[in-house]
Tab-separated table of C-alpha atoms in Angstrom:
chain	number	residue	atom	x	y	z
Z	1	UNK	CA	0.000	0.000	0.000
Z	2	UNK	CA	2.822	2.348	0.915
Z	3	UNK	CA	4.511	1.639	-2.425
Z	4	UNK	CA	1.323	2.497	-4.336
Z	5	UNK	CA	1.013	5.787	-2.458
Z	6	UNK	CA	4.609	6.702	-3.294
Z	7	UNK	CA	4.036	5.997	-6.986
Z	8	UNK	CA	0.857	8.076	-6.986
Z	9	UNK	CA	2.695	10.957	-5.322
Z	10	UNK	CA	5.432	10.728	-7.934
Z	11	UNK	CA	2.925	10.888	-10.780
Z	12	UNK	CA	1.306	13.933	-9.220
Z	13	UNK	CA	4.641	15.737	-8.983
Z	14	UNK	CA	5.669	14.903	-12.550
Z	15	UNK	CA	2.345	15.879	-14.111
Z	16	UNK	CA	2.163	19.125	-12.146
Z	17	UNK	CA	5.773	20.083	-12.822
Z	18	UNK	CA	4.932	19.958	-16.511
Z	19	UNK	CA	3.098	23.236	-15.956
Z	20	UNK	CA	6.167	25.342	-15.366
Z	21	UNK	CA	7.893	28.510	-16.601
Z	22	UNK	CA	10.618	29.947	-18.853
Z	23	UNK	CA	13.184	28.086	-16.742
Z	24	UNK	CA	11.673	24.751	-17.785
Z	25	UNK	CA	11.573	25.797	-21.429
Z	26	UNK	CA	15.237	26.797	-21.434
Z	27	UNK	CA	16.275	23.621	-19.594
Z	28	UNK	CA	14.533	21.539	-22.270
Z	29	UNK	CA	16.001	23.533	-25.168
Z	30	UNK	CA	12.788	25.319	-26.120
Z	31	UNK	CA	11.975	28.830	-27.310
Z	32	UNK	CA	11.492	31.492	-24.633
Z	33	UNK	CA	7.885	32.218	-25.588
Z	34	UNK	CA	6.487	28.669	-25.623
Z	35	UNK	CA	7.081	25.154	-26.890
Z	36	UNK	CA	5.369	23.839	-30.011
Z	37	UNK	CA	4.793	20.426	-28.405
Z	38	UNK	CA	5.382	20.588	-24.613
Z	39	UNK	CA	2.473	21.752	-22.478
Z	40	UNK	CA	3.623	24.566	-20.226
Z	41	UNK	CA	2.109	27.652	-18.626
Z	42	UNK	CA	3.948	29.687	-21.275
Z	43	UNK	CA	1.845	27.922	-23.943
Z	44	UNK	CA	-0.955	30.476	-23.450
Z	45	UNK	CA	1.223	33.116	-25.146
Z	46	UNK	CA	1.403	30.942	-28.252
Z	47	UNK	CA	-2.149	29.562	-28.147
Z	48	UNK	CA	-4.496	31.205	-25.598
Z	49	UNK	CA	-6.907	28.252	-25.896
Z	50	UNK	CA	-4.412	26.391	-23.662
Z	51	UNK	CA	-5.869	28.404	-20.795
Z	52	UNK	CA	-8.756	25.913	-20.689
Z	53	UNK	CA	-6.403	23.261	-19.290
Z	54	UNK	CA	-3.842	25.500	-17.519
Z	55	UNK	CA	-5.470	27.677	-14.884
Z	56	UNK	CA	-5.905	28.323	-11.169
Z	57	UNK	CA	-2.361	29.466	-10.438
Z	58	UNK	CA	-0.248	32.543	-9.767
Z	59	UNK	CA	3.231	32.807	-11.275
Z	60	UNK	CA	6.116	35.239	-10.725
Z	61	UNK	CA	9.263	35.330	-12.877
Z	62	UNK	CA	12.142	36.890	-10.943
Z	63	UNK	CA	14.218	39.542	-12.667
Z	64	UNK	CA	14.851	43.200	-13.396
Z	65	UNK	CA	12.341	45.805	-14.566
Z	66	UNK	CA	14.331	47.052	-17.559
Z	67	UNK	CA	13.921	47.264	-21.334
Z	68	UNK	CA	16.824	45.059	-22.407
Z	69	UNK	CA	16.371	41.743	-24.202
Z	70	UNK	CA	15.359	39.006	-21.772
Z	71	UNK	CA	18.180	36.537	-21.088
Z	72	UNK	CA	19.335	34.259	-18.295
Z	73	UNK	CA	21.909	36.838	-17.214
Z	74	UNK	CA	19.338	39.649	-17.269
Z	75	UNK	CA	15.876	38.209	-16.751
Z	76	UNK	CA	12.703	40.275	-16.977
Z	77	UNK	CA	10.478	40.722	-13.948
Z	78	UNK	CA	6.996	39.523	-14.895
Z	79	UNK	CA	4.061	37.451	-13.704
Z	80	UNK	CA	0.315	37.081	-13.403
Z	81	UNK	CA	-2.590	34.857	-12.486
Z	82	UNK	CA	-4.916	32.490	-14.370
Z	83	UNK	CA	-8.301	31.383	-13.042
Z	84	UNK	CA	-11.058	28.982	-14.084
Z	85	UNK	CA	-14.581	30.363	-13.651
Z	86	UNK	CA	-17.946	28.658	-14.038
Z	87	UNK	CA	-18.029	29.007	-17.827
Z	88	UNK	CA	-14.859	30.942	-18.703
Z	89	UNK	CA	-11.192	30.823	-17.860
Z	90	UNK	CA	-9.443	34.168	-17.579
Z	91	UNK	CA	-6.101	35.651	-16.670
Z	92	UNK	CA	-4.031	38.794	-16.337
Z	93	UNK	CA	-0.276	38.852	-16.973
Z	94	UNK	CA	2.070	41.791	-16.404
Z	95	UNK	CA	5.462	42.512	-17.944
Z	96	UNK	CA	5.699	39.948	-20.745
Z	97	UNK	CA	7.844	41.467	-23.487
Z	98	UNK	CA	8.669	38.470	-25.657
Z	99	UNK	CA	9.201	39.512	-29.279
Z	100	UNK	CA	9.430	43.242	-28.558
Z	101	UNK	CA	11.748	45.408	-30.671
Z	102	UNK	CA	13.301	47.401	-27.827
Z	103	UNK	CA	16.869	46.321	-28.606
Z	104	UNK	CA	16.564	47.500	-32.229
Z	105	UNK	CA	14.696	50.638	-31.162
Z	106	UNK	CA	17.414	51.450	-28.636
Z	107	UNK	CA	20.098	51.033	-31.318
Z	108	UNK	CA	18.205	53.417	-33.609
Z	109	UNK	CA	17.949	56.072	-30.880
Z	110	UNK	CA	18.153	55.431	-27.144
Z	111	UNK	CA	15.808	58.382	-26.515
Z	112	UNK	CA	12.786	56.526	-27.922
Z	113	UNK	CA	10.150	55.443	-25.438
Z	114	UNK	CA	10.301	51.653	-25.259
Z	115	UNK	CA	7.473	49.129	-25.168
Z	116	UNK	CA	7.070	48.996	-21.383
Z	117	UNK	CA	4.574	48.084	-18.642
Z	118	UNK	CA	3.042	45.530	-20.975
Z	119	UNK	CA	-0.265	43.931	-19.932
Z	120	UNK	CA	-1.914	40.797	-21.380
Z	121	UNK	CA	-5.553	39.927	-20.707
Z	122	UNK	CA	-6.767	36.370	-21.425
Z	123	UNK	CA	-10.148	34.705	-21.933
Z	124	UNK	CA	-10.890	31.095	-22.889
Z	125	UNK	CA	-13.836	28.695	-23.058
Z	126	UNK	CA	-15.062	25.407	-24.473
Z	127	UNK	CA	-18.025	25.170	-26.872
Z	128	UNK	CA	-17.188	21.747	-28.270
Z	129	UNK	CA	-14.119	23.481	-29.676
Z	130	UNK	CA	-11.772	24.988	-27.124
Z	131	UNK	CA	-11.090	28.633	-27.891
Z	132	UNK	CA	-8.969	31.386	-26.389
Z	133	UNK	CA	-8.143	35.064	-26.880
Z	134	UNK	CA	-5.375	37.347	-25.629
Z	135	UNK	CA	-5.265	41.140	-25.762
Z	136	UNK	CA	-1.931	42.927	-25.289
Z	137	UNK	CA	-1.752	46.613	-24.362
Z	138	UNK	CA	1.020	49.046	-23.422
Z	139	UNK	CA	1.301	52.843	-23.408
Z	140	UNK	CA	4.034	55.148	-22.089
Z	141	UNK	CA	4.970	58.801	-22.533
Z	142	UNK	CA	7.347	61.487	-21.331
Z	143	UNK	CA	6.501	65.189	-21.652
Z	144	UNK	CA	9.447	67.209	-20.319
Z	145	UNK	CA	9.029	70.954	-19.926
Z	146	UNK	CA	10.701	72.570	-22.917
Z	147	UNK	CA	11.951	69.237	-24.256
Z	148	UNK	CA	10.927	66.643	-26.849
Z	149	UNK	CA	7.748	64.729	-26.108
Z	150	UNK	CA	8.271	60.968	-26.456
Z	151	UNK	CA	5.624	58.274	-26.416
Z	152	UNK	CA	4.961	54.629	-27.249
Z	153	UNK	CA	1.711	52.778	-27.867
Z	154	UNK	CA	1.349	49.049	-28.459
Z	155	UNK	CA	-1.592	46.746	-29.097
Z	156	UNK	CA	-1.657	43.036	-29.886
Z	157	UNK	CA	-4.185	40.231	-30.303
Z	158	UNK	CA	-3.843	36.472	-29.941
Z	159	UNK	CA	-6.421	33.853	-30.970
Z	160	UNK	CA	-6.355	30.077	-30.703
Z	161	UNK	CA	-8.447	26.917	-30.973
Z	162	UNK	CA	-8.036	23.267	-29.952
Z	163	UNK	CA	-10.145	20.437	-31.347
Z	164	UNK	CA	-9.171	16.879	-30.417
Z	165	UNK	CA	-5.558	16.495	-31.597
Z	166	UNK	CA	-5.474	19.630	-33.746
Z	167	UNK	CA	-4.338	23.035	-32.494
Z	168	UNK	CA	-4.132	26.337	-34.388
Z	169	UNK	CA	-3.264	29.892	-33.433
Z	170	UNK	CA	-2.803	33.417	-34.785
Z	171	UNK	CA	-0.911	36.171	-32.976
Z	172	UNK	CA	-1.039	39.717	-34.348
Z	173	UNK	CA	0.966	42.772	-33.362
Z	174	UNK	CA	-1.468	45.481	-34.396
Z	175	UNK	CA	0.580	48.441	-33.218
Z	176	UNK	CA	3.969	49.221	-31.691
Z	177	UNK	CA	4.876	52.821	-32.409
Z	178	UNK	CA	7.298	55.259	-30.763
Z	179	UNK	CA	7.192	58.960	-31.600
Z	180	UNK	CA	9.765	61.561	-30.675
Z	181	UNK	CA	13.372	60.888	-29.664
Z	182	UNK	CA	16.225	63.343	-30.263
Z	183	UNK	CA	13.823	65.544	-32.236
Z	184	UNK	CA	10.032	65.558	-32.364
Z	185	UNK	CA	9.654	63.927	-35.783
Z	186	UNK	CA	11.871	60.918	-35.044
Z	187	UNK	CA	9.736	57.788	-35.236
Z	188	UNK	CA	10.020	54.031	-34.882
Z	189	UNK	CA	7.059	51.958	-36.048
Z	190	UNK	CA	6.796	48.174	-36.080
Z	191	UNK	CA	5.048	46.529	-39.017
Z	192	UNK	CA	1.927	44.540	-38.307
Z	193	UNK	CA	3.388	41.355	-36.839
Z	194	UNK	CA	1.862	38.078	-38.001
Z	195	UNK	CA	2.453	34.728	-36.301
Z	196	UNK	CA	0.467	31.709	-37.540
Z	197	UNK	CA	0.865	28.091	-36.557
Z	198	UNK	CA	-0.727	24.690	-36.163
Z	199	UNK	CA	0.106	21.290	-34.727
Z	200	UNK	CA	-1.263	17.769	-34.918
Z	201	UNK	CA	-0.778	15.123	-32.249
Z	202	UNK	CA	-0.722	11.444	-33.128
Z	203	UNK	CA	0.095	9.116	-30.245
Z	204	UNK	CA	3.350	10.288	-28.692
Z	205	UNK	CA	4.270	12.279	-31.829
Z	206	UNK	CA	3.499	15.917	-32.581
Z	207	UNK	CA	3.873	17.529	-36.011
Z	208	UNK	CA	3.973	21.320	-36.131
Z	209	UNK	CA	4.440	24.327	-38.403
Z	210	UNK	CA	4.971	27.982	-37.479
Z	211	UNK	CA	5.165	31.135	-39.626
Z	212	UNK	CA	6.294	34.472	-38.227
Z	213	UNK	CA	6.663	37.806	-40.020
Z	214	UNK	CA	7.774	41.044	-38.387
Z	215	UNK	CA	9.503	44.289	-39.266
Z	216	UNK	CA	9.918	47.950	-38.507
Z	217	UNK	CA	10.495	51.364	-40.065
Z	218	UNK	CA	12.831	53.907	-38.489
Z	219	UNK	CA	12.726	57.589	-39.453
Z	220	UNK	CA	15.461	59.930	-38.305
Z	221	UNK	CA	14.167	63.520	-38.295
Z	222	UNK	CA	11.461	62.433	-40.724
Z	223	UNK	CA	13.821	60.706	-43.175
Z	224	UNK	CA	13.507	56.937	-43.511
Z	225	UNK	CA	16.787	55.360	-42.362
Z	226	UNK	CA	15.883	51.692	-41.952
Z	227	UNK	CA	12.978	49.516	-43.066
Z	228	UNK	CA	13.699	45.946	-42.005
Z	229	UNK	CA	11.495	42.856	-42.456
Z	230	UNK	CA	12.108	39.363	-41.045
Z	231	UNK	CA	10.317	36.155	-42.041
Z	232	UNK	CA	10.729	32.882	-40.112
Z	233	UNK	CA	9.379	29.446	-41.067
Z	234	UNK	CA	9.584	26.296	-38.932
Z	235	UNK	CA	8.516	22.745	-39.829
Z	236	UNK	CA	9.127	20.001	-37.321
Z	237	UNK	CA	8.098	16.952	-35.372
Z	238	UNK	CA	8.658	15.866	-31.786
Z	239	UNK	CA	8.288	12.701	-29.734
Z	240	UNK	CA	7.674	12.378	-26.000
Z	241	UNK	CA	8.544	8.891	-24.759
Z	242	UNK	CA	7.625	7.738	-21.267
Z	243	UNK	CA	10.574	5.786	-19.866
Z	244	UNK	CA	8.929	5.051	-16.525
Z	245	UNK	CA	6.072	6.313	-14.402
Z	246	UNK	CA	8.214	9.250	-13.281
Z	247	UNK	CA	10.509	9.927	-16.250
Z	248	UNK	CA	10.159	11.061	-19.861
Z	249	UNK	CA	12.526	11.662	-22.769
Z	250	UNK	CA	11.936	14.269	-25.501
Z	251	UNK	CA	13.108	14.314	-29.113
Z	252	UNK	CA	12.578	17.336	-31.374
Z	253	UNK	CA	13.796	17.867	-34.952
Z	254	UNK	CA	12.798	20.848	-37.064
Z	255	UNK	CA	13.858	22.660	-40.211
Z	256	UNK	CA	13.793	26.435	-39.923
Z	257	UNK	CA	14.601	29.306	-42.239
Z	258	UNK	CA	15.018	33.014	-41.556
Z	259	UNK	CA	15.225	35.905	-44.007
Z	260	UNK	CA	15.919	39.509	-42.993
Z	261	UNK	CA	16.057	42.312	-45.534
Z	262	UNK	CA	16.225	46.089	-45.347
Z	263	UNK	CA	14.714	47.947	-48.305
Z	264	UNK	CA	16.607	51.141	-47.453
Z	265	UNK	CA	20.129	49.862	-46.796
Z	266	UNK	CA	19.659	47.036	-49.348
Z	267	UNK	CA	21.031	44.413	-46.956
Z	268	UNK	CA	19.799	40.821	-46.900
Z	269	UNK	CA	20.624	37.912	-44.601
Z	270	UNK	CA	19.291	34.353	-44.996
Z	271	UNK	CA	19.830	31.406	-42.678
Z	272	UNK	CA	18.681	27.814	-42.500
Z	273	UNK	CA	19.166	25.147	-39.859
Z	274	UNK	CA	18.124	21.657	-38.822
Z	275	UNK	CA	18.434	21.595	-35.024
Z	276	UNK	CA	17.992	18.347	-33.092
Z	277	UNK	CA	17.075	18.579	-29.407
Z	278	UNK	CA	17.167	15.681	-26.953
Z	279	UNK	CA	15.867	16.254	-23.434
Z	280	UNK	CA	14.686	14.464	-20.327
Z	281	UNK	CA	12.557	15.177	-17.282
Z	282	UNK	CA	12.472	12.964	-14.206
Z	283	UNK	CA	11.305	12.968	-10.602
Z	284	UNK	CA	14.478	12.661	-8.523
Z	285	UNK	CA	12.590	12.729	-5.210
Z	286	UNK	CA	9.021	13.436	-4.142
Z	287	UNK	CA	9.873	17.153	-3.980
Z	288	UNK	CA	12.457	17.549	-6.742
Z	289	UNK	CA	12.065	17.229	-10.530
Z	290	UNK	CA	15.197	17.462	-12.683
Z	291	UNK	CA	15.453	18.087	-16.422
Z	292	UNK	CA	18.072	18.704	-19.074
Z	293	UNK	CA	18.688	18.873	-22.815
Z	294	UNK	CA	21.286	19.054	-25.549
Z	295	UNK	CA	20.705	20.736	-28.925
Z	296	UNK	CA	22.755	21.017	-32.106
Z	297	UNK	CA	22.322	21.701	-35.801
Z	298	UNK	CA	22.670	18.461	-37.775
Z	299	UNK	CA	23.768	18.480	-41.438
Z	300	UNK	CA	22.156	21.879	-42.113
Z	301	UNK	CA	23.177	25.117	-40.437
Z	302	UNK	CA	24.408	28.130	-42.397
Z	303	UNK	CA	23.962	31.861	-42.897
Z	304	UNK	CA	24.198	33.746	-46.189
Z	305	UNK	CA	24.834	37.495	-46.219
Z	306	UNK	CA	24.182	39.243	-49.512
Z	307	UNK	CA	27.419	40.444	-51.065
Z	308	UNK	CA	29.544	38.744	-48.407
Z	309	UNK	CA	29.059	35.003	-48.763
Z	310	UNK	CA	27.891	31.939	-46.854
Z	311	UNK	CA	29.274	30.480	-43.640
Z	312	UNK	CA	28.433	27.558	-41.367
Z	313	UNK	CA	26.796	28.485	-38.073
Z	314	UNK	CA	29.555	27.660	-35.597
Z	315	UNK	CA	29.156	26.511	-31.995
Z	316	UNK	CA	25.540	25.425	-32.349
Z	317	UNK	CA	25.756	22.876	-29.506
Z	318	UNK	CA	23.958	23.996	-26.344
Z	319	UNK	CA	23.403	22.115	-23.092
Z	320	UNK	CA	20.949	23.174	-20.390
Z	321	UNK	CA	19.685	21.769	-17.105
Z	322	UNK	CA	16.987	22.801	-14.674
Z	323	UNK	CA	14.898	21.813	-11.695
Z	324	UNK	CA	11.529	22.256	-10.024
Z	325	UNK	CA	11.343	22.149	-6.232
Z	326	UNK	CA	7.845	21.293	-5.026
Z	327	UNK	CA	6.496	22.260	-1.617
Z	328	UNK	CA	2.844	21.231	-1.693
Z	329	UNK	CA	1.149	23.648	-4.099
Z	330	UNK	CA	4.141	25.981	-4.212
Z	331	UNK	CA	6.806	25.331	-6.865
Z	332	UNK	CA	10.167	26.953	-7.556
Z	333	UNK	CA	11.692	26.584	-11.039
Z	334	UNK	CA	15.204	27.410	-12.129
Z	335	UNK	CA	17.975	26.791	-14.630
Z	336	UNK	CA	21.053	25.079	-13.197
Z	337	UNK	CA	24.721	25.678	-13.860
Z	338	UNK	CA	24.806	27.641	-17.114
Z	339	UNK	CA	26.361	30.886	-15.840
Z	340	UNK	CA	29.963	29.582	-16.076
Z	341	UNK	CA	30.881	31.110	-12.747
Z	342	UNK	CA	29.594	34.577	-13.567
Z	343	UNK	CA	26.431	36.619	-13.152
Z	344	UNK	CA	25.653	39.381	-15.630
Z	345	UNK	CA	29.236	39.152	-16.857
Z	346	UNK	CA	30.697	39.712	-13.379
Z	347	UNK	CA	32.960	37.120	-11.797
Z	348	UNK	CA	31.645	35.542	-8.608
Z	349	UNK	CA	33.500	36.893	-5.615
Z	350	UNK	CA	33.174	40.526	-6.677
Z	351	UNK	CA	30.079	42.715	-6.466
Z	352	UNK	CA	28.098	40.441	-8.771
Z	353	UNK	CA	24.470	41.217	-9.545
Z	354	UNK	CA	22.012	38.507	-8.513
Z	355	UNK	CA	18.984	39.332	-10.640
Z	356	UNK	CA	16.841	36.220	-11.066
Z	357	UNK	CA	19.237	34.001	-9.069
Z	358	UNK	CA	18.504	31.682	-6.149
Z	359	UNK	CA	22.067	31.502	-4.894
Z	360	UNK	CA	23.706	29.146	-2.435
Z	361	UNK	CA	26.161	30.295	-3.961
Z	362	UNK	CA	24.990	29.786	-7.552
Z	363	UNK	CA	22.319	27.094	-7.420
Z	364	UNK	CA	19.689	28.309	-9.874
Z	365	UNK	CA	19.177	31.127	-12.366
Z	366	UNK	CA	16.067	32.374	-14.184
Z	367	UNK	CA	14.120	31.592	-11.034
Z	368	UNK	CA	10.313	31.575	-11.029
Z	369	UNK	CA	7.777	30.768	-8.335
Z	370	UNK	CA	4.243	29.587	-8.963
Z	371	UNK	CA	1.412	28.610	-6.629
Z	372	UNK	CA	-1.527	26.422	-7.644
Z	373	UNK	CA	-4.918	26.778	-6.007
């Protein structure tokens, strides 16, 4: 009887730990927004219909409240809650900035107002077909006395459906515009972003496709300086194999292409790759789940720059590891051992920053805490 109870507890931990955070995604070699085949709380940003099965929790991602690109060394502070009502599931998330163009905007002119204080509102339901919707909104401004007024406004929409083994989604960036920087008629305007995708599950296999198109136009004192457009395509399949009642192995192979071109500077960069990812997730104890992955381009992996030539993408091998510590309904996620003895580029032993780190002395990075109710 005792043995059966231990097995049941192990299954509960493993199934619950599957609903994790960006730390889990990184540890398993997945994209920072969401995985195309692994169910995770981040999946609602790809397909908001996932909210029907992932709800009744609060999550906080530890980090800094800045406008730099989110990374393990400089994680973004963000979080929210998701709740299941009588007929609808709903949620509110603060600070998610995945896919924003702040790094490019900052390079164009650091005086631009960035996309900041982002808010995402979610709704989902089931009418025979599971559906979901996400609305993104952000607005900031600065009106100095006698200076240049700067402002940013952003609006996005996400839609998704799930029917049996078929999932489909569409994510639109309707507006992301900054006005005013060094002079009043400086402007930075993102194109309408379009992200479309679908997946089909068959047994322990998942087949998926994703299309993403984005771009921006930068005007310096009213004169167009850059007009860049990027198109990404991904085709792939993945397999989740249960090794035991408390352990799983993941295999993911996809072909992806990227094309970036600037109609003003006449530059063009194309890349293609065939990355293979192998990962695992296992219950080490009743309170600790461990995971890890290795990824590398196989056979295909090169970048072509117009007028320069083609080169192989070097150093494509990446290894990650992570853990979830479970204390009843409270869970702590983190990435393990990928800082190479440094935090934010500062050697341990000096005045190192500890943003997003649960340190004893350097146990976990990209830490997140979530509570299920």
